[in-house]
Amino acid sequence: MRIAQEEVFGPVVSLITCESFDEALEIANGIPYGLSTALYSRDVNKAFRAIRDLEAGITYINAPTIGAEVHLPFGGVKQTGNGHREGGTGALDFYTTWKSAYIDYSDKLQRAQIDLGE
Amino acid sequence: MDRFPHMARPFRMSIPPTRTTLIGEFQSSGADDVSDAVSAAAEAWKTWRLTPAPKRAEILYRTGEILSQRKEQHAQEMTREMGKVLSETRGDVQEAIDTAYYMAGEGRRLFGQTTPSELKSKFAMSIRMPVGVVGMIAPWNFPMAIPSWKLFPALVCGNTCVIKPAEDTPLSTFNLVQALIDAGLPPGVVNIVTGYGPDAGAPIVSHPGIRAISFTGSSEVGRIVGQTAAANFKPLLARDGRQERHDRPRRRQPRSCPRRSRLGSLRHHRPALQPPPAASSCTRRSRQSSPRGWSPAPTPSR
């Protein structure tokens, strides 16, 4: 169903019936994108399974798929992006580059990664 | 690791430079082998991702112990395979052991974050999730250390792997993965695809079932890998070519400084190979800045 596979920038929602929770997960994951997902349930087991198994960068339980807060990573999987995140520590990861600094103050030759059995 | 079902295209590895002593015979893999490997990895991921991280880590601990027991054997085989001197190859195996223990420790960490929410009665957290099947392409110069840097963190995080070692050094990757298998790694979690870049590496990068790529190699190949990965929205870890620079300030040189700098430049050479890619460590010193008028101390004879 094309309308359930493509991004629709309008007030349209595809309501797809399913027979089971597993099938619902399958339908939700059966798209090339993975930004935001939501599950409405009072069943704590299903809630945690949804968090674990929904292929998306964000999963809401008992809340709509909008409502991300700035202090947690924002972004998705599959064709939603390339793994980087905006927001939270994800943003800091992207906008910084690591510098590893080693200071040898032994005043002698010390061989790293050469194994002389010393 | 699945043994290849169709060993139809072997290539032979021999000792440089005489090329008379056979190191081994490995599959010259192609896209069909990569496809098989990805299928095995995807199937294994269904259960590996659900294996608790501390349990995944226990396999890495055991891998570290096994590598420690086999260290001398693997070092000698690595020296035969690619020509580094034994003190270097022992260090290479030790790096894999160190990585195994370090990443095993992460099995009881992999911390996420819990944060307050802007709304009442709402809970917010971030969790580390595995990516899926990860493709890895490794170079010849650290043939056990670099595959361990790629495999072990990927595994403890719950990913499954398809790894292609350099065509010059398949044996050391086999030894590494054999240690994982002997430590209890389930079938299909790590899959080795041996062979050449265009035949076996390129299909890894473009395969739709592979969710992320970790590549170490030349900048030239890295650019192609990056373009292909980007076209498929794949996260890419690329460590490409570089030139290391040593800057020598004018005053107060430690006496051993020239010798130490040479260590960074000339160690890790591969005298047996022709043409010689001498000093082929990725962090070797290739440029050095010195104050005008400075002259090096006489070269020690060692």
mmCIF file of N, CA, C and O in Angstrom, chain A residues 10-95:
data_model
loop_
_atom_site.group_PDB
_atom_site.id
_atom_site.type_symbol
_atom_site.label_atom_id
_atom_site.label_comp_id
_atom_site.label_asym_id
_atom_site.label_seq_id
_atom_site.Cartn_x
_atom_site.Cartn_y
_atom_site.Cartn_z
ATOM 1 N N GLY A 10 0.922 15.608 5.040
ATOM 2 C CA GLY A 10 -0.424 16.165 5.096
ATOM 3 C C GLY A 10 -1.218 15.453 6.157
ATOM 4 O O GLY A 10 -0.751 14.474 6.758
ATOM 5 N N PRO A 11 -2.421 15.923 6.410
ATOM 6 C CA PRO A 11 -3.236 15.373 7.502
ATOM 7 C C PRO A 11 -3.882 14.039 7.119
ATOM 8 O O PRO A 11 -5.097 13.936 6.985
ATOM 9 N N VAL A 12 -3.053 13.041 6.915
ATOM 10 C CA VAL A 12 -3.528 11.718 6.492
ATOM 11 C C VAL A 12 -2.903 10.679 7.402
ATOM 12 O O VAL A 12 -1.720 10.747 7.713
ATOM 13 N N VAL A 13 -3.690 9.713 7.844
ATOM 14 C CA VAL A 13 -3.118 8.593 8.593
ATOM 15 C C VAL A 13 -3.644 7.298 7.991
ATOM 16 O O VAL A 13 -4.818 7.207 7.652
ATOM 17 N N SER A 14 -2.751 6.337 7.808
ATOM 18 C CA SER A 14 -3.171 5.028 7.293
ATOM 19 C C SER A 14 -3.506 4.143 8.476
ATOM 20 O O SER A 14 -2.647 3.868 9.312
ATOM 21 N N LEU A 15 -4.745 3.721 8.561
ATOM 22 C CA LEU A 15 -5.159 2.817 9.630
ATOM 23 C C LEU A 15 -5.165 1.401 9.064
ATOM 24 O O LEU A 15 -5.915 1.092 8.151
ATOM 25 N N ILE A 16 -4.297 0.564 9.580
ATOM 26 C CA ILE A 16 -4.123 -0.786 9.035
ATOM 27 C C ILE A 16 -4.522 -1.784 10.108
ATOM 28 O O ILE A 16 -3.984 -1.751 11.223
ATOM 29 N N THR A 17 -5.437 -2.646 9.779
ATOM 30 C CA THR A 17 -5.878 -3.625 10.784
ATOM 31 C C THR A 17 -4.867 -4.771 10.883
ATOM 32 O O THR A 17 -4.194 -5.113 9.920
ATOM 33 N N CYS A 18 -4.793 -5.333 12.073
ATOM 34 C CA CYS A 18 -3.873 -6.454 12.275
ATOM 35 C C CYS A 18 -4.530 -7.452 13.221
ATOM 36 O O CYS A 18 -5.469 -7.122 13.953
ATOM 37 N N GLU A 19 -4.016 -8.666 13.201
ATOM 38 C CA GLU A 19 -4.608 -9.741 14.000
ATOM 39 C C GLU A 19 -3.905 -9.926 15.332
ATOM 40 O O GLU A 19 -4.428 -10.556 16.232
ATOM 41 N N SER A 20 -2.685 -9.427 15.434
ATOM 42 C CA SER A 20 -1.919 -9.708 16.652
ATOM 43 C C SER A 20 -0.896 -8.605 16.891
ATOM 44 O O SER A 20 -0.605 -7.786 16.012
ATOM 45 N N PHE A 21 -0.314 -8.635 18.069
ATOM 46 C CA PHE A 21 0.744 -7.680 18.411
ATOM 47 C C PHE A 21 1.957 -7.882 17.503
ATOM 48 O O PHE A 21 2.547 -6.928 17.014
ATOM 49 N N ASP A 22 2.313 -9.141 17.275
ATOM 50 C CA ASP A 22 3.462 -9.419 16.406
ATOM 51 C C ASP A 22 3.234 -8.876 15.000
ATOM 52 O O ASP A 22 4.146 -8.325 14.377
ATOM 53 N N GLU A 23 2.009 -9.047 14.506
ATOM 54 C CA GLU A 23 1.732 -8.538 13.167
ATOM 55 C C GLU A 23 1.792 -7.011 13.149
ATOM 56 O O GLU A 23 2.252 -6.401 12.179
ATOM 57 N N ALA A 24 1.371 -6.409 14.231
ATOM 58 C CA ALA A 24 1.452 -4.945 14.314
ATOM 59 C C ALA A 24 2.908 -4.482 14.241
ATOM 60 O O ALA A 24 3.239 -3.507 13.549
ATOM 61 N N LEU A 25 3.771 -5.193 14.930
ATOM 62 C CA LEU A 25 5.197 -4.856 14.863
ATOM 63 C C LEU A 25 5.721 -5.020 13.442
ATOM 64 O O LEU A 25 6.482 -4.198 12.935
ATOM 65 N N GLU A 26 5.287 -6.110 12.822
ATOM 66 C CA GLU A 26 5.744 -6.392 11.457
ATOM 67 C C GLU A 26 5.314 -5.281 10.503
ATOM 68 O O GLU A 26 6.092 -4.824 9.659
ATOM 69 N N ILE A 27 4.064 -4.852 10.637
ATOM 70 C CA ILE A 27 3.560 -3.773 9.779
ATOM 71 C C ILE A 27 4.350 -2.494 10.047
ATOM 72 O O ILE A 27 4.791 -1.793 9.131
ATOM 73 N N ALA A 28 4.571 -2.208 11.322
ATOM 74 C CA ALA A 28 5.283 -0.970 11.674
ATOM 75 C C ALA A 28 6.704 -0.988 11.130
ATOM 76 O O ALA A 28 7.231 0.042 10.679
ATOM 77 N N ASN A 29 7.331 -2.150 11.158
ATOM 78 C CA ASN A 29 8.721 -2.242 10.700
ATOM 79 C C ASN A 29 8.839 -2.414 9.190
ATOM 80 O O ASN A 29 9.946 -2.310 8.660
ATOM 81 N N GLY A 30 7.730 -2.651 8.518
ATOM 82 C CA GLY A 30 7.785 -2.971 7.101
ATOM 83 C C GLY A 30 7.869 -1.771 6.192
ATOM 84 O O GLY A 30 7.164 -1.689 5.188
ATOM 85 N N ILE A 31 8.681 -0.810 6.558
ATOM 86 C CA ILE A 31 8.872 0.389 5.742
ATOM 87 C C ILE A 31 10.360 0.712 5.685
ATOM 88 O O ILE A 31 11.132 0.262 6.532
ATOM 89 N N PRO A 32 10.766 1.484 4.674
ATOM 90 C CA PRO A 32 12.201 1.790 4.568
ATOM 91 C C PRO A 32 12.656 2.902 5.514
ATOM 92 O O PRO A 32 13.813 3.306 5.448
ATOM 93 N N TYR A 33 11.782 3.413 6.345
ATOM 94 C CA TYR A 33 12.157 4.494 7.260
ATOM 95 C C TYR A 33 12.072 4.037 8.710
ATOM 96 O O TYR A 33 11.531 2.967 8.996
ATOM 97 N N GLY A 34 12.571 4.833 9.629
ATOM 98 C CA GLY A 34 12.491 4.445 11.028
ATOM 99 C C GLY A 34 12.800 5.598 11.958
ATOM 100 O O GLY A 34 13.818 5.607 12.632
ATOM 101 N N LEU A 35 11.914 6.615 11.990
ATOM 102 C CA LEU A 35 12.175 7.758 12.862
ATOM 103 C C LEU A 35 11.428 7.625 14.185
ATOM 104 O O LEU A 35 12.040 7.508 15.233
ATOM 105 N N SER A 36 10.103 7.639 14.136
ATOM 106 C CA SER A 36 9.342 7.719 15.374
ATOM 107 C C SER A 36 8.195 6.728 15.360
ATOM 108 O O SER A 36 7.511 6.567 14.357
ATOM 109 N N THR A 37 8.004 6.042 16.490
ATOM 110 C CA THR A 37 6.949 5.041 16.594
ATOM 111 C C THR A 37 6.234 5.218 17.924
ATOM 112 O O THR A 37 6.779 5.830 18.854
ATOM 113 N N ALA A 38 5.034 4.677 18.027
ATOM 114 C CA ALA A 38 4.293 4.778 19.285
ATOM 115 C C ALA A 38 3.437 3.544 19.489
ATOM 116 O O ALA A 38 2.960 2.932 18.530
ATOM 117 N N LEU A 39 3.276 3.177 20.751
ATOM 118 C CA LEU A 39 2.384 2.073 21.112
ATOM 119 C C LEU A 39 1.463 2.556 22.233
ATOM 120 O O LEU A 39 1.925 3.173 23.203
ATOM 121 N N TYR A 40 0.185 2.264 22.078
ATOM 122 C CA TYR A 40 -0.757 2.547 23.161
ATOM 123 C C TYR A 40 -1.142 1.232 23.807
ATOM 124 O O TYR A 40 -1.741 0.362 23.175
ATOM 125 N N SER A 41 -0.775 1.054 25.052
ATOM 126 C CA SER A 41 -1.065 -0.210 25.743
ATOM 127 C C SER A 41 -0.853 -0.022 27.240
ATOM 128 O O SER A 41 0.004 0.756 27.664
ATOM 129 N N ARG A 42 -1.645 -0.747 28.036
ATOM 130 C CA ARG A 42 -1.399 -0.777 29.480
ATOM 131 C C ARG A 42 -0.623 -2.030 29.875
ATOM 132 O O ARG A 42 -0.404 -2.285 31.045
ATOM 133 N N ASP A 43 -0.239 -2.800 28.865
ATOM 134 C CA ASP A 43 0.483 -4.060 29.099
ATOM 135 C C ASP A 43 1.988 -3.752 29.111
ATOM 136 O O ASP A 43 2.580 -3.438 28.077
ATOM 137 N N VAL A 44 2.585 -3.861 30.284
ATOM 138 C CA VAL A 44 3.987 -3.454 30.399
ATOM 139 C C VAL A 44 4.898 -4.362 29.569
ATOM 140 O O VAL A 44 5.913 -3.908 29.026
ATOM 141 N N ASN A 45 4.537 -5.608 29.426
ATOM 142 C CA ASN A 45 5.372 -6.510 28.616
ATOM 143 C C ASN A 45 5.370 -6.085 27.148
ATOM 144 O O ASN A 45 6.407 -6.073 26.495
ATOM 145 N N LYS A 46 4.193 -5.765 26.662
ATOM 146 C CA LYS A 46 4.118 -5.307 25.266
ATOM 147 C C LYS A 46 4.846 -3.974 25.098
ATOM 148 O O LYS A 46 5.477 -3.720 24.074
ATOM 149 N N ALA A 47 4.753 -3.135 26.093
ATOM 150 C CA ALA A 47 5.429 -1.839 26.002
ATOM 151 C C ALA A 47 6.928 -2.020 25.841
ATOM 152 O O ALA A 47 7.569 -1.415 24.969
ATOM 153 N N PHE A 48 7.499 -2.852 26.670
ATOM 154 C CA PHE A 48 8.950 -3.044 26.574
ATOM 155 C C PHE A 48 9.337 -3.797 25.306
ATOM 156 O O PHE A 48 10.394 -3.562 24.736
ATOM 157 N N ARG A 49 8.484 -4.705 24.857
ATOM 158 C CA ARG A 49 8.779 -5.372 23.586
ATOM 159 C C ARG A 49 8.750 -4.367 22.441
ATOM 160 O O ARG A 49 9.552 -4.427 21.519
ATOM 161 N N ALA A 50 7.815 -3.436 22.500
ATOM 162 C CA ALA A 50 7.750 -2.413 21.444
ATOM 163 C C ALA A 50 9.021 -1.570 21.440
ATOM 164 O O ALA A 50 9.587 -1.282 20.387
ATOM 165 N N ILE A 51 9.461 -1.185 22.627
ATOM 166 C CA ILE A 51 10.692 -0.392 22.704
ATOM 167 C C ILE A 51 11.863 -1.181 22.109
ATOM 168 O O ILE A 51 12.693 -0.653 21.382
ATOM 169 N N ARG A 52 11.893 -2.478 22.397
ATOM 170 C CA ARG A 52 12.999 -3.308 21.923
ATOM 171 C C ARG A 52 12.902 -3.596 20.428
ATOM 172 O O ARG A 52 13.914 -3.585 19.724
ATOM 173 N N ASP A 53 11.711 -3.851 19.933
ATOM 174 C CA ASP A 53 11.585 -4.435 18.601
ATOM 175 C C ASP A 53 11.148 -3.468 17.503
ATOM 176 O O ASP A 53 11.269 -3.801 16.323
ATOM 177 N N LEU A 54 10.623 -2.325 17.841
ATOM 178 C CA LEU A 54 10.254 -1.382 16.787
ATOM 179 C C LEU A 54 11.527 -0.765 16.214
ATOM 180 O O LEU A 54 12.367 -0.239 16.956
ATOM 181 N N GLU A 55 11.687 -0.853 14.913
ATOM 182 C CA GLU A 55 12.903 -0.369 14.255
ATOM 183 C C GLU A 55 12.765 1.130 14.013
ATOM 184 O O GLU A 55 12.279 1.568 12.965
ATOM 185 N N ALA A 56 13.171 1.899 14.993
ATOM 186 C CA ALA A 56 13.043 3.350 14.898
ATOM 187 C C ALA A 56 13.977 3.997 15.919
ATOM 188 O O ALA A 56 14.367 3.367 16.903
ATOM 189 N N GLY A 57 14.293 5.243 15.664
ATOM 190 C CA GLY A 57 15.154 5.954 16.602
ATOM 191 C C GLY A 57 14.433 6.355 17.875
ATOM 192 O O GLY A 57 15.058 6.619 18.898
ATOM 193 N N ILE A 58 13.113 6.437 17.801
ATOM 194 C CA ILE A 58 12.318 6.884 18.952
ATOM 195 C C ILE A 58 11.085 5.990 19.074
ATOM 196 O O ILE A 58 10.448 5.665 18.072
ATOM 197 N N THR A 59 10.760 5.580 20.281
ATOM 198 C CA THR A 59 9.498 4.883 20.548
ATOM 199 C C THR A 59 8.806 5.536 21.746
ATOM 200 O O THR A 59 9.426 5.735 22.796
ATOM 201 N N TYR A 60 7.572 5.899 21.561
ATOM 202 C CA TYR A 60 6.754 6.459 22.642
ATOM 203 C C TYR A 60 5.793 5.391 23.135
ATOM 204 O O TYR A 60 5.259 4.621 22.330
ATOM 205 N N ILE A 61 5.574 5.362 24.417
ATOM 206 C CA ILE A 61 4.541 4.500 24.979
ATOM 207 C C ILE A 61 3.434 5.407 25.519
ATOM 208 O O ILE A 61 3.700 6.293 26.345
ATOM 209 N N ASN A 62 2.246 5.176 25.018
ATOM 210 C CA ASN A 62 1.067 5.951 25.429
ATOM 211 C C ASN A 62 1.240 7.447 25.202
ATOM 212 O O ASN A 62 0.845 8.283 26.013
ATOM 213 N N ALA A 63 1.875 7.755 24.101
ATOM 214 C CA ALA A 63 2.040 9.149 23.698
ATOM 215 C C ALA A 63 2.181 9.164 22.183
ATOM 216 O O ALA A 63 2.606 8.165 21.595
ATOM 217 N N PRO A 64 1.817 10.278 21.545
ATOM 218 C CA PRO A 64 1.897 10.316 20.075
ATOM 219 C C PRO A 64 3.345 10.319 19.588
ATOM 220 O O PRO A 64 4.274 10.481 20.373
ATOM 221 N N THR A 65 3.486 10.156 18.273
ATOM 222 C CA THR A 65 4.838 10.047 17.707
ATOM 223 C C THR A 65 5.550 11.390 17.613
ATOM 224 O O THR A 65 6.667 11.453 17.114
ATOM 225 N N ILE A 66 4.898 12.443 18.062
ATOM 226 C CA ILE A 66 5.608 13.718 18.213
ATOM 227 C C ILE A 66 5.780 13.991 19.710
ATOM 228 O O ILE A 66 5.086 13.398 20.526
ATOM 229 N N GLY A 67 6.707 14.851 20.027
ATOM 230 C CA GLY A 67 6.900 15.187 21.436
ATOM 231 C C GLY A 67 8.303 14.916 21.930
ATOM 232 O O GLY A 67 8.544 14.804 23.137
ATOM 233 N N ALA A 68 9.266 14.836 21.009
ATOM 234 C CA ALA A 68 10.652 14.618 21.422
ATOM 235 C C ALA A 68 11.152 15.807 22.236
ATOM 236 O O ALA A 68 10.818 16.954 21.943
ATOM 237 N N GLU A 69 11.912 15.515 23.235
ATOM 238 C CA GLU A 69 12.476 16.569 24.073
ATOM 239 C C GLU A 69 13.942 16.756 23.700
ATOM 240 O O GLU A 69 14.612 15.807 23.263
ATOM 241 N N VAL A 70 14.437 17.965 23.911
ATOM 242 C CA VAL A 70 15.729 18.335 23.318
ATOM 243 C C VAL A 70 16.913 17.615 23.943
ATOM 244 O O VAL A 70 17.995 17.591 23.368
ATOM 245 N N HIS A 71 16.716 17.022 25.110
ATOM 246 C CA HIS A 71 17.860 16.462 25.801
ATOM 247 C C HIS A 71 18.059 14.973 25.552
ATOM 248 O O HIS A 71 18.906 14.351 26.170
ATOM 249 N N LEU A 72 17.255 14.382 24.676
ATOM 250 C CA LEU A 72 17.515 12.999 24.258
ATOM 251 C C LEU A 72 17.822 12.986 22.757
ATOM 252 O O LEU A 72 17.353 13.851 22.014
ATOM 253 N N PRO A 73 18.584 12.002 22.309
ATOM 254 C CA PRO A 73 18.947 11.942 20.880
ATOM 255 C C PRO A 73 17.711 11.902 19.992
ATOM 256 O O PRO A 73 16.747 11.182 20.276
ATOM 257 N N PHE A 74 17.756 12.652 18.874
ATOM 258 C CA PHE A 74 16.648 12.715 17.920
ATOM 259 C C PHE A 74 17.166 12.322 16.542
ATOM 260 O O PHE A 74 18.047 12.964 15.991
ATOM 261 N N GLY A 75 16.608 11.269 15.999
ATOM 262 C CA GLY A 75 17.016 10.804 14.675
ATOM 263 C C GLY A 75 16.565 9.375 14.526
ATOM 264 O O GLY A 75 15.995 8.789 15.449
ATOM 265 N N GLY A 76 16.829 8.802 13.335
ATOM 266 C CA GLY A 76 16.256 7.493 13.080
ATOM 267 C C GLY A 76 17.203 6.511 12.430
ATOM 268 O O GLY A 76 18.394 6.759 12.299
ATOM 269 N N VAL A 77 16.617 5.389 12.060
ATOM 270 C CA VAL A 77 17.371 4.305 11.443
ATOM 271 C C VAL A 77 16.883 4.116 10.006
ATOM 272 O O VAL A 77 15.989 4.801 9.542
ATOM 273 N N LYS A 78 17.500 3.169 9.324
ATOM 274 C CA LYS A 78 17.198 2.860 7.922
ATOM 275 C C LYS A 78 17.324 4.144 7.091
ATOM 276 O O LYS A 78 18.252 4.930 7.307
ATOM 277 N N GLN A 79 16.405 4.403 6.169
ATOM 278 C CA GLN A 79 16.599 5.548 5.276
ATOM 279 C C GLN A 79 16.224 6.883 5.910
ATOM 280 O O GLN A 79 16.198 7.916 5.235
ATOM 281 N N THR A 80 15.931 6.866 7.182
ATOM 282 C CA THR A 80 15.682 8.132 7.870
ATOM 283 C C THR A 80 16.970 8.921 8.065
ATOM 284 O O THR A 80 16.941 10.132 8.219
ATOM 285 N N GLY A 81 18.090 8.253 8.055
ATOM 286 C CA GLY A 81 19.339 8.988 8.262
ATOM 287 C C GLY A 81 20.513 8.056 8.226
ATOM 288 O O GLY A 81 20.394 6.878 7.889
ATOM 289 N N ASN A 82 21.667 8.589 8.562
ATOM 290 C CA ASN A 82 22.875 7.772 8.488
ATOM 291 C C ASN A 82 23.413 7.439 9.868
ATOM 292 O O ASN A 82 24.592 7.168 10.030
ATOM 293 N N GLY A 83 22.526 7.475 10.868
ATOM 294 C CA GLY A 83 22.941 7.022 12.189
ATOM 295 C C GLY A 83 23.248 8.140 13.156
ATOM 296 O O GLY A 83 23.265 7.910 14.365
ATOM 297 N N HIS A 84 23.502 9.328 12.653
ATOM 298 C CA HIS A 84 23.777 10.438 13.571
ATOM 299 C C HIS A 84 22.478 10.935 14.197
ATOM 300 O O HIS A 84 21.387 10.663 13.708
ATOM 301 N N ARG A 85 22.637 11.674 15.272
ATOM 302 C CA ARG A 85 21.480 12.167 15.996
ATOM 303 C C ARG A 85 21.603 13.661 16.267
ATOM 304 O O ARG A 85 22.704 14.168 16.520
ATOM 305 N N GLU A 86 20.454 14.330 16.197
ATOM 306 C CA GLU A 86 20.403 15.688 16.733
ATOM 307 C C GLU A 86 19.882 15.579 18.165
ATOM 308 O O GLU A 86 19.256 14.589 18.535
ATOM 309 N N GLY A 87 20.137 16.597 18.958
ATOM 310 C CA GLY A 87 19.618 16.586 20.326
ATOM 311 C C GLY A 87 20.468 15.755 21.259
ATOM 312 O O GLY A 87 21.132 14.783 20.875
ATOM 313 N N GLY A 88 20.436 16.131 22.515
ATOM 314 C CA GLY A 88 21.105 15.364 23.552
ATOM 315 C C GLY A 88 22.581 15.139 23.284
ATOM 316 O O GLY A 88 23.243 15.926 22.592
ATOM 317 N N THR A 89 23.103 14.049 23.796
ATOM 318 C CA THR A 89 24.520 13.762 23.590
ATOM 319 C C THR A 89 24.809 13.396 22.134
ATOM 320 O O THR A 89 25.950 13.483 21.699
ATOM 321 N N GLY A 90 23.771 13.001 21.389
ATOM 322 C CA GLY A 90 23.970 12.714 19.969
ATOM 323 C C GLY A 90 24.501 13.918 19.225
ATOM 324 O O GLY A 90 25.368 13.805 18.355
ATOM 325 N N ALA A 91 23.991 15.090 19.560
ATOM 326 C CA ALA A 91 24.450 16.316 18.908
ATOM 327 C C ALA A 91 25.906 16.605 19.286
ATOM 328 O O ALA A 91 26.714 16.994 18.446
ATOM 329 N N LEU A 92 26.224 16.391 20.553
ATOM 330 C CA LEU A 92 27.606 16.649 20.982
ATOM 331 C C LEU A 92 28.559 15.680 20.289
ATOM 332 O O LEU A 92 29.677 16.044 19.916
ATOM 333 N N ASP A 93 28.108 14.434 20.114
ATOM 334 C CA ASP A 93 28.943 13.456 19.411
ATOM 335 C C ASP A 93 29.239 13.921 17.994
ATOM 336 O O ASP A 93 30.344 13.771 17.493
ATOM 337 N N PHE A 94 28.211 14.474 17.332
ATOM 338 C CA PHE A 94 28.400 14.860 15.939
ATOM 339 C C PHE A 94 29.267 16.106 15.810
ATOM 340 O O PHE A 94 30.100 16.203 14.919
ATOM 341 N N TYR A 95 29.062 17.063 16.708
ATOM 342 C CA TYR A 95 29.734 18.351 16.548
ATOM 343 C C TYR A 95 31.071 18.432 17.270
ATOM 344 O O TYR A 95 31.632 19.515 17.425
#
